[in-house]
CSV table of C-alpha atoms in Angstrom, one decimal:
chain,number,residue,atom,x,y,z
A,1,UNK,CA,-12.9,-34.1,-18.9
A,2,UNK,CA,-13.1,-30.3,-19.0
A,3,UNK,CA,-16.4,-30.5,-17.2
A,4,UNK,CA,-15.1,-32.7,-14.5
A,5,UNK,CA,-12.1,-30.4,-13.9
A,6,UNK,CA,-14.4,-27.3,-13.8
A,7,UNK,CA,-16.7,-29.0,-11.2
A,8,UNK,CA,-13.7,-30.0,-9.1
A,9,UNK,CA,-12.3,-26.5,-9.2
A,10,UNK,CA,-15.8,-25.1,-8.3
A,11,UNK,CA,-16.2,-27.4,-5.3
A,12,UNK,CA,-12.7,-27.1,-3.9
A,13,UNK,CA,-12.6,-25.6,-0.4
A,14,UNK,CA,-16.3,-24.7,-0.6
A,15,UNK,CA,-18.1,-23.9,2.7
A,16,UNK,CA,-21.4,-25.7,3.4
A,17,UNK,CA,-24.0,-24.6,5.9
A,18,UNK,CA,-26.0,-27.5,7.4
A,19,UNK,CA,-28.9,-28.2,9.8
A,20,UNK,CA,-29.8,-31.5,11.4
A,21,UNK,CA,-30.3,-33.6,14.6
A,22,UNK,CA,-27.7,-35.1,16.8
A,23,UNK,CA,-27.9,-38.5,18.6
A,24,UNK,CA,-30.2,-37.1,21.3
A,25,UNK,CA,-32.6,-35.6,18.7
A,26,UNK,CA,-31.5,-32.1,19.4
A,27,UNK,CA,-31.7,-29.6,16.5
A,28,UNK,CA,-28.2,-28.5,15.6
A,29,UNK,CA,-26.6,-26.4,12.8
A,30,UNK,CA,-23.2,-25.3,11.7
A,31,UNK,CA,-20.9,-25.0,8.8
A,32,UNK,CA,-18.2,-27.2,7.3
A,33,UNK,CA,-15.6,-27.0,4.5
A,34,UNK,CA,-15.7,-29.9,2.0
A,35,UNK,CA,-15.4,-30.8,-1.6
A,36,UNK,CA,-19.1,-31.7,-2.0
A,37,UNK,CA,-22.4,-32.6,-0.3
A,38,UNK,CA,-21.5,-36.3,-0.1
A,39,UNK,CA,-18.4,-35.5,1.9
A,40,UNK,CA,-20.4,-33.2,4.2
A,41,UNK,CA,-22.9,-36.0,4.8
A,42,UNK,CA,-20.1,-38.5,5.5
A,43,UNK,CA,-18.4,-36.1,8.0
A,44,UNK,CA,-21.7,-35.4,9.8
A,45,UNK,CA,-22.6,-39.1,10.0
A,46,UNK,CA,-19.2,-39.7,11.7
A,47,UNK,CA,-20.2,-37.0,14.2
A,48,UNK,CA,-23.5,-38.7,14.8
A,49,UNK,CA,-25.5,-35.9,13.1
A,50,UNK,CA,-28.4,-36.7,10.8
A,51,UNK,CA,-28.5,-33.8,8.3
A,52,UNK,CA,-31.8,-32.4,7.2
A,53,UNK,CA,-30.5,-29.4,5.1
A,54,UNK,CA,-27.2,-28.8,3.4
A,55,UNK,CA,-26.6,-25.6,1.5
A,56,UNK,CA,-23.4,-24.4,-0.2
A,57,UNK,CA,-22.5,-20.9,0.8
A,58,UNK,CA,-22.2,-18.5,-2.0
A,59,UNK,CA,-18.9,-16.5,-1.9
A,60,UNK,CA,-18.9,-13.0,-3.4
A,61,UNK,CA,-15.9,-11.9,-5.5
A,62,UNK,CA,-14.7,-9.6,-2.7
A,63,UNK,CA,-12.4,-6.7,-2.7
A,64,UNK,CA,-8.8,-6.8,-3.8
A,65,UNK,CA,-6.2,-8.0,-1.3
A,66,UNK,CA,-4.1,-5.2,0.1
A,67,UNK,CA,-0.9,-5.1,2.1
A,68,UNK,CA,-2.9,-4.2,5.2
A,69,UNK,CA,-5.0,-7.4,4.9
A,70,UNK,CA,-1.8,-9.5,4.7
A,71,UNK,CA,-0.4,-7.6,7.7
A,72,UNK,CA,-3.5,-8.3,9.8
A,73,UNK,CA,-3.4,-12.0,8.7
A,74,UNK,CA,0.2,-12.3,9.7
A,75,UNK,CA,-0.4,-10.8,13.1
A,76,UNK,CA,-3.5,-13.1,13.7
A,77,UNK,CA,-1.5,-16.2,12.6
A,78,UNK,CA,1.5,-15.3,14.8
A,79,UNK,CA,-0.8,-14.8,17.8
A,80,UNK,CA,-2.5,-18.2,17.4
A,81,UNK,CA,0.7,-20.0,16.7
A,82,UNK,CA,2.2,-18.5,19.9
A,83,UNK,CA,-1.0,-19.7,21.8
A,84,UNK,CA,-0.4,-23.2,20.6
A,85,UNK,CA,-3.2,-23.4,18.0
A,86,UNK,CA,-2.3,-26.0,15.2
A,87,UNK,CA,-1.4,-24.4,11.9
A,88,UNK,CA,-4.3,-25.8,9.9
A,89,UNK,CA,-6.8,-24.8,12.5
A,90,UNK,CA,-5.3,-21.3,12.7
A,91,UNK,CA,-5.7,-20.9,8.9
A,92,UNK,CA,-9.3,-22.1,9.3
A,93,UNK,CA,-10.1,-19.6,12.0
A,94,UNK,CA,-8.4,-16.6,10.3
A,95,UNK,CA,-9.9,-17.4,6.9
A,96,UNK,CA,-13.4,-17.9,8.3
A,97,UNK,CA,-13.3,-14.6,10.3
A,98,UNK,CA,-11.9,-12.4,7.6
A,99,UNK,CA,-14.5,-10.0,6.1
A,100,UNK,CA,-12.9,-10.0,2.7
A,101,UNK,CA,-13.9,-13.1,0.6
A,102,UNK,CA,-10.8,-12.7,-1.5
A,103,UNK,CA,-8.6,-13.1,1.5
A,104,UNK,CA,-10.7,-16.1,2.7
A,105,UNK,CA,-10.3,-17.8,-0.7
A,106,UNK,CA,-6.5,-17.2,-0.7
A,107,UNK,CA,-6.1,-18.6,2.8
A,108,UNK,CA,-8.3,-21.6,1.9
A,109,UNK,CA,-6.1,-22.3,-1.1
A,110,UNK,CA,-2.9,-22.1,1.0
A,111,UNK,CA,-4.5,-24.3,3.7
A,112,UNK,CA,-5.3,-26.9,1.1
A,113,UNK,CA,-1.7,-27.0,-0.1
A,114,UNK,CA,-0.4,-27.3,3.5
A,115,UNK,CA,-2.9,-30.0,4.3
A,116,UNK,CA,-1.6,-32.1,1.4
A,117,UNK,CA,2.0,-32.0,2.8
A,118,UNK,CA,3.4,-28.9,1.2
A,119,UNK,CA,5.6,-26.7,3.4
A,120,UNK,CA,4.1,-23.4,4.4
A,121,UNK,CA,6.9,-21.4,2.6
A,122,UNK,CA,6.3,-23.3,-0.6
A,123,UNK,CA,2.6,-22.7,-0.4
A,124,UNK,CA,3.2,-19.0,0.0
A,125,UNK,CA,5.6,-18.9,-2.9
A,126,UNK,CA,2.8,-20.0,-5.2
A,127,UNK,CA,1.3,-16.5,-4.7
A,128,UNK,CA,4.2,-14.1,-5.4
A,129,UNK,CA,1.8,-11.2,-6.1
A,130,UNK,CA,0.9,-11.3,-2.4
A,131,UNK,CA,4.0,-12.8,-0.6
A,132,UNK,CA,7.3,-11.5,-1.7
A,133,UNK,CA,10.7,-13.1,-1.3
A,134,UNK,CA,11.3,-11.5,2.1
A,135,UNK,CA,8.1,-13.0,3.4
A,136,UNK,CA,8.7,-16.4,2.0
A,137,UNK,CA,12.4,-16.5,3.1
A,138,UNK,CA,11.5,-15.6,6.7
A,139,UNK,CA,8.8,-18.3,6.8
A,140,UNK,CA,11.2,-20.8,5.4
A,141,UNK,CA,13.8,-19.8,8.0
A,142,UNK,CA,11.2,-20.2,10.8
A,143,UNK,CA,10.2,-23.7,9.5
A,144,UNK,CA,13.8,-25.0,9.2
A,145,UNK,CA,14.7,-23.6,12.7
A,146,UNK,CA,11.5,-24.6,14.4
A,147,UNK,CA,10.7,-21.0,15.5
A,148,UNK,CA,7.9,-20.3,13.1
A,149,UNK,CA,5.8,-18.5,15.7
A,150,UNK,CA,8.7,-16.2,16.6
A,151,UNK,CA,9.4,-15.3,13.0
A,152,UNK,CA,5.8,-14.8,12.2
A,153,UNK,CA,5.7,-12.3,15.2
A,154,UNK,CA,8.8,-10.5,13.9
A,155,UNK,CA,7.3,-10.4,10.4
A,156,UNK,CA,4.1,-9.0,11.7
A,157,UNK,CA,5.9,-6.3,13.5
A,158,UNK,CA,7.9,-5.5,10.4
A,159,UNK,CA,4.8,-5.3,8.2
A,160,UNK,CA,2.9,-3.2,10.8
A,161,UNK,CA,5.7,-0.6,11.0
A,162,UNK,CA,6.1,-0.5,7.2
A,163,UNK,CA,2.4,0.0,6.7
A,164,UNK,CA,2.1,2.6,9.4
A,165,UNK,CA,4.9,4.6,7.8
A,166,UNK,CA,3.4,4.3,4.3
A,167,UNK,CA,0.0,5.4,5.7
A,168,UNK,CA,1.5,8.5,7.3
A,169,UNK,CA,3.3,9.6,4.2
A,170,UNK,CA,0.2,9.0,2.1
A,171,UNK,CA,-1.9,11.1,4.5
A,172,UNK,CA,0.6,13.9,4.3
A,173,UNK,CA,0.4,13.9,0.5
A,174,UNK,CA,-3.3,13.3,0.3
A,175,UNK,CA,-4.4,16.5,1.9
A,176,UNK,CA,-2.7,19.0,-0.5
A,177,UNK,CA,-3.6,16.9,-3.5
A,178,UNK,CA,-7.3,16.7,-2.5
A,179,UNK,CA,-7.4,20.5,-1.8
A,180,UNK,CA,-5.8,21.3,-5.2
A,181,UNK,CA,-8.3,19.0,-7.0
A,182,UNK,CA,-11.2,20.7,-5.3
A,183,UNK,CA,-9.7,24.2,-6.0
A,184,UNK,CA,-9.4,23.3,-9.7
A,185,UNK,CA,-13.1,22.2,-9.9
A,186,UNK,CA,-14.2,25.4,-8.1
A,187,UNK,CA,-12.2,27.5,-10.5
A,188,UNK,CA,-13.6,25.6,-13.5
A,189,UNK,CA,-17.1,26.1,-12.2
A,190,UNK,CA,-16.5,29.9,-11.8
A,191,UNK,CA,-15.0,30.1,-15.3
A,192,UNK,CA,-17.8,28.1,-17.0
A,193,UNK,CA,-20.9,29.4,-15.2
A,194,UNK,CA,-20.2,32.6,-13.2
A,195,UNK,CA,-17.8,34.7,-15.4
A,196,UNK,CA,-20.0,34.5,-18.5
A,197,UNK,CA,-22.8,36.1,-16.5
A,198,UNK,CA,-20.5,39.1,-15.7
A,199,UNK,CA,-19.5,39.2,-19.3
A,200,UNK,CA,-23.0,39.9,-20.5
A,201,UNK,CA,-23.3,42.7,-17.9
A,202,UNK,CA,-20.0,44.3,-19.0
A,203,UNK,CA,-21.0,44.3,-22.7
A,204,UNK,CA,-23.4,47.1,-22.0
A,205,UNK,CA,-20.8,49.3,-20.3
A,206,UNK,CA,-19.5,50.9,-23.4
A,207,UNK,CA,-16.1,51.5,-21.7
A,208,UNK,CA,-12.8,49.7,-22.0
A,209,UNK,CA,-12.4,46.9,-19.4
A,210,UNK,CA,-9.3,46.6,-17.2
A,211,UNK,CA,-6.6,44.2,-18.3
A,212,UNK,CA,-7.2,41.7,-15.4
A,213,UNK,CA,-10.9,41.5,-16.3
A,214,UNK,CA,-10.1,40.9,-20.0
A,215,UNK,CA,-7.7,38.2,-19.0
A,216,UNK,CA,-10.2,36.4,-16.8
A,217,UNK,CA,-12.9,36.7,-19.5
A,218,UNK,CA,-10.5,35.2,-22.1
A,219,UNK,CA,-9.8,32.3,-19.8
A,220,UNK,CA,-13.5,31.8,-19.2
A,221,UNK,CA,-14.2,31.7,-23.0
A,222,UNK,CA,-11.4,29.1,-23.4
A,223,UNK,CA,-12.9,27.0,-20.5
A,224,UNK,CA,-16.4,27.2,-22.0
A,225,UNK,CA,-15.3,26.3,-25.5
A,226,UNK,CA,-12.8,23.5,-24.6
A,227,UNK,CA,-14.0,22.3,-21.2
A,228,UNK,CA,-14.2,18.7,-22.4
A,229,UNK,CA,-10.6,18.9,-23.7
A,230,UNK,CA,-9.3,20.4,-20.5
A,231,UNK,CA,-10.9,17.8,-18.2
A,232,UNK,CA,-10.3,14.9,-20.6
A,233,UNK,CA,-6.7,16.0,-21.2
A,234,UNK,CA,-5.9,16.4,-17.5
A,235,UNK,CA,-7.6,13.2,-16.5
A,236,UNK,CA,-6.1,11.2,-19.3
A,237,UNK,CA,-2.7,12.7,-18.7
A,238,UNK,CA,-2.7,11.9,-15.0
A,239,UNK,CA,-3.9,8.3,-15.7
A,240,UNK,CA,-1.3,7.8,-18.4
A,241,UNK,CA,1.5,9.3,-16.2
A,242,UNK,CA,0.5,7.0,-13.2
A,243,UNK,CA,0.4,3.9,-15.4
A,244,UNK,CA,3.8,4.8,-17.0
A,245,UNK,CA,5.2,5.4,-13.5
A,246,UNK,CA,3.9,2.0,-12.4
A,247,UNK,CA,4.9,-0.1,-15.4
A,248,UNK,CA,7.9,1.6,-17.1
A,249,UNK,CA,11.2,1.2,-15.4
A,250,UNK,CA,12.8,4.2,-16.9
A,251,UNK,CA,9.9,6.5,-15.8
A,252,UNK,CA,10.2,4.9,-12.3
A,253,UNK,CA,13.9,5.6,-12.1
A,254,UNK,CA,13.4,9.2,-13.3
A,255,UNK,CA,10.6,9.9,-10.8
A,256,UNK,CA,12.4,8.2,-7.9
A,257,UNK,CA,15.5,10.3,-8.5
A,258,UNK,CA,13.4,13.4,-8.9
A,259,UNK,CA,11.4,12.7,-5.7
A,260,UNK,CA,14.7,12.5,-3.7
A,261,UNK,CA,15.7,16.0,-5.0
A,262,UNK,CA,12.5,17.8,-4.2
A,263,UNK,CA,13.0,20.7,-1.7
A,264,UNK,CA,10.8,19.5,1.2
A,265,UNK,CA,9.5,16.1,0.2
A,266,UNK,CA,12.9,14.8,-1.0
A,267,UNK,CA,14.2,14.5,2.5
A,268,UNK,CA,11.1,12.8,3.6
A,269,UNK,CA,11.3,10.2,0.8
A,270,UNK,CA,15.0,9.6,1.5
A,271,UNK,CA,14.5,9.0,5.2
A,272,UNK,CA,11.6,6.7,4.6
A,273,UNK,CA,13.6,4.7,2.2
A,274,UNK,CA,16.5,4.4,4.6
A,275,UNK,CA,14.1,3.4,7.4
A,276,UNK,CA,12.5,0.6,5.3
A,277,UNK,CA,15.9,-0.5,4.0
A,278,UNK,CA,17.5,-0.9,7.5
A,279,UNK,CA,14.3,-2.4,9.0
A,280,UNK,CA,14.1,-5.0,6.3
A,281,UNK,CA,17.8,-6.0,6.6
A,282,UNK,CA,17.5,-6.1,10.4
A,283,UNK,CA,14.5,-8.4,10.2
A,284,UNK,CA,16.3,-10.7,7.7
A,285,UNK,CA,19.5,-10.8,9.8
A,286,UNK,CA,17.5,-11.6,13.0
A,287,UNK,CA,15.9,-14.5,11.2
A,288,UNK,CA,19.3,-16.0,10.4
A,289,UNK,CA,19.0,-15.4,6.6
A,290,UNK,CA,22.5,-15.2,5.0
A,291,UNK,CA,23.6,-11.7,4.1
A,292,UNK,CA,23.8,-12.2,0.3
A,293,UNK,CA,20.4,-13.9,0.2
A,294,UNK,CA,18.9,-11.2,2.5
A,295,UNK,CA,20.0,-8.4,0.2
A,296,UNK,CA,17.8,-10.0,-2.6
A,297,UNK,CA,14.7,-8.8,-0.6
A,298,UNK,CA,16.1,-5.6,0.9
A,299,UNK,CA,16.4,-3.5,-2.3
A,300,UNK,CA,12.8,-3.9,-3.4
A,301,UNK,CA,11.5,-3.3,0.1
A,302,UNK,CA,13.0,0.2,0.1
A,303,UNK,CA,10.3,1.3,-2.3
A,304,UNK,CA,12.7,3.3,-4.5
A,305,UNK,CA,14.4,2.0,-7.6
A,306,UNK,CA,17.6,4.0,-6.8
A,307,UNK,CA,18.0,2.0,-3.6
A,308,UNK,CA,17.2,-1.2,-5.5
A,309,UNK,CA,20.1,-0.6,-8.0
A,310,UNK,CA,22.4,0.4,-5.1
A,311,UNK,CA,21.4,-2.8,-3.2
A,312,UNK,CA,22.3,-4.9,-6.2
A,313,UNK,CA,25.7,-3.4,-6.3
A,314,UNK,CA,26.2,-3.9,-2.6
A,315,UNK,CA,25.2,-7.5,-3.0
A,316,UNK,CA,27.8,-8.0,-5.7
A,317,UNK,CA,30.5,-6.4,-3.6
A,318,UNK,CA,29.6,-8.4,-0.5
A,319,UNK,CA,29.5,-11.7,-2.5
A,320,UNK,CA,33.2,-11.0,-3.5
A,321,UNK,CA,34.3,-10.5,0.1
A,322,UNK,CA,33.8,-6.8,0.7
A,323,UNK,CA,32.5,-5.8,4.2
A,324,UNK,CA,28.9,-4.6,4.3
A,325,UNK,CA,29.7,-1.2,5.7
A,326,UNK,CA,32.3,-0.6,2.9
A,327,UNK,CA,29.9,-1.7,0.2
A,328,UNK,CA,27.2,0.6,1.7
A,329,UNK,CA,29.7,3.5,1.7
A,330,UNK,CA,30.5,2.9,-1.9
A,331,UNK,CA,26.8,3.4,-2.8
A,332,UNK,CA,26.9,7.1,-1.6
A,333,UNK,CA,23.3,6.8,-0.4
A,334,UNK,CA,23.5,6.2,3.3
A,335,UNK,CA,24.2,8.8,6.0
A,336,UNK,CA,27.3,8.6,8.1
A,337,UNK,CA,25.2,7.6,11.2
A,338,UNK,CA,23.9,4.5,9.4
A,339,UNK,CA,27.4,3.5,8.2
A,340,UNK,CA,28.9,4.0,11.7
A,341,UNK,CA,26.1,2.0,13.4
A,342,UNK,CA,26.5,-0.8,10.8
A,343,UNK,CA,30.3,-0.8,11.3
A,344,UNK,CA,29.8,-1.2,15.1
A,345,UNK,CA,27.3,-4.0,14.5
A,346,UNK,CA,29.7,-5.8,12.2
A,347,UNK,CA,32.5,-5.6,14.8
A,348,UNK,CA,30.3,-6.6,17.8
A,349,UNK,CA,28.2,-9.3,15.9
A,350,UNK,CA,25.0,-7.5,16.6
A,351,UNK,CA,24.3,-6.0,13.2
A,352,UNK,CA,20.6,-6.8,13.3
A,353,UNK,CA,20.2,-4.9,16.6
A,354,UNK,CA,22.2,-1.8,15.3
A,355,UNK,CA,20.2,-1.7,12.0
A,356,UNK,CA,17.0,-2.0,14.0
A,357,UNK,CA,18.1,1.1,16.0
A,358,UNK,CA,18.7,3.0,12.8
A,359,UNK,CA,15.3,2.0,11.5
A,360,UNK,CA,13.7,3.2,14.8
A,361,UNK,CA,15.5,6.6,14.5
A,362,UNK,CA,14.6,7.2,10.9
A,363,UNK,CA,11.0,6.1,11.5
A,364,UNK,CA,10.7,8.7,14.2
A,365,UNK,CA,12.3,11.3,11.9
A,366,UNK,CA,9.7,10.5,9.3
A,367,UNK,CA,6.9,10.9,11.8
A,368,UNK,CA,8.2,14.3,12.8
A,369,UNK,CA,8.6,15.4,9.2
A,370,UNK,CA,5.1,14.3,8.3
A,371,UNK,CA,3.7,16.3,11.2
A,372,UNK,CA,5.8,19.3,10.2
A,373,UNK,CA,4.8,19.1,6.5
A,374,UNK,CA,1.1,18.8,7.4
A,375,UNK,CA,1.2,21.9,9.6
A,376,UNK,CA,3.2,23.8,7.0
A,377,UNK,CA,1.1,22.9,3.9
A,378,UNK,CA,-2.1,24.1,5.4
A,379,UNK,CA,-1.3,27.9,5.5
A,380,UNK,CA,0.5,27.6,2.1
A,381,UNK,CA,-2.6,26.1,0.5
A,382,UNK,CA,-4.9,28.7,2.1
A,383,UNK,CA,-2.7,31.5,0.7
A,384,UNK,CA,-2.6,30.0,-2.8
A,385,UNK,CA,-6.3,29.4,-2.9
A,386,UNK,CA,-7.1,32.8,-1.5
A,387,UNK,CA,-4.8,34.4,-4.1
A,388,UNK,CA,-6.4,32.5,-7.0
A,389,UNK,CA,-10.0,32.8,-6.0
A,390,UNK,CA,-9.6,36.3,-4.7
A,391,UNK,CA,-7.8,37.4,-7.9
A,392,UNK,CA,-10.7,36.2,-10.0
A,393,UNK,CA,-13.3,38.0,-7.8
A,394,UNK,CA,-11.3,41.2,-7.8
A,395,UNK,CA,-10.8,41.1,-11.6
A,396,UNK,CA,-14.5,40.7,-12.2
A,397,UNK,CA,-15.4,43.6,-9.8
A,398,UNK,CA,-12.8,46.0,-11.1
A,399,UNK,CA,-15.1,47.4,-13.9
A,400,UNK,CA,-17.8,48.0,-11.3
A,401,UNK,CA,-15.4,49.9,-9.1
A,402,UNK,CA,-14.2,51.9,-12.1
A,403,UNK,CA,-17.7,52.8,-13.0
A,404,UNK,CA,-18.4,53.9,-9.4
A,405,UNK,CA,-15.4,56.2,-9.5
A,406,UNK,CA,-16.7,57.8,-12.8
A,407,UNK,CA,-20.1,58.4,-11.4
């Protein structure tokens, strides 16, 4: 029984490449998805093809599935649905053309569920690691209202904007982090290999070395003696910290609160959270999702646990009859502009439109801040690196200058 199950799992949604001759004797080839070779032969016979060769395509394990992959898939699916391509055929086209085998396998599994009569939203909900509540709720709303193509397009726009903003923030942070890592490696190389050479030269001077030189030599001796502890400790500490930040809720909350209070980056983090929060709620409102249900997805989409807890409180207040604007004001997280725009939207019945305008404004603010931070960080990093490297060089040449003055 176990063997039969394993074979069925192995053959499910496999892709077979075939060669053969059609009714006119012409050599043809192609590929087909089936559960086994017998099913391939039956399908080809119905098409009037006599197969001469059938080979199961080997699927590599592939890379992990990233948010960008899902964004591209959603855009492709929305485009084909708008063009009138049937859902199953659209899944087949997108899955076959994706360069990542992991995405292809995921789409094949979802396609198999839909083919057996499962709704698209239910099929997505089987994979919560890839499709969150926001995604599934919008798909369900589109299915029930008969506007799946429109909501897929709206969802694709939302995901593209979110990914673009994340990418810009990451690029702004990546440059200084990369430069600092390279600077640390350069300093370590100088301390371990270069400074000891100067030390052997200075031992024959017979004069007292300057204090900066003695300090650099002492640091070099520490690096040479404990280099494995330094590199291991820093690497292990960074890995442990990142894992704790990712898995421990208390560490997440501490870091999220700390990030909001940083001198320059704090404002960037806060504006990006507000942009994602308003964009998500605007998308959910436009899809016709009820407010209380929509707030379930909004908090997590902000990407900050502070906003998640605030959204949970807002949801509780709204469920008891409090207006959305009043509940948002009680959270003490949203600027007055957002509250005023939200109030106007509540009064005019166009809250999705007003929240979308807020999201557009703060996304533009994030773009401007990222550009400003990138241009500001470059001279700061150059000055810091010049001071560190230049200080080491000057400290090592001070005894030589001193000896030249004596001579």
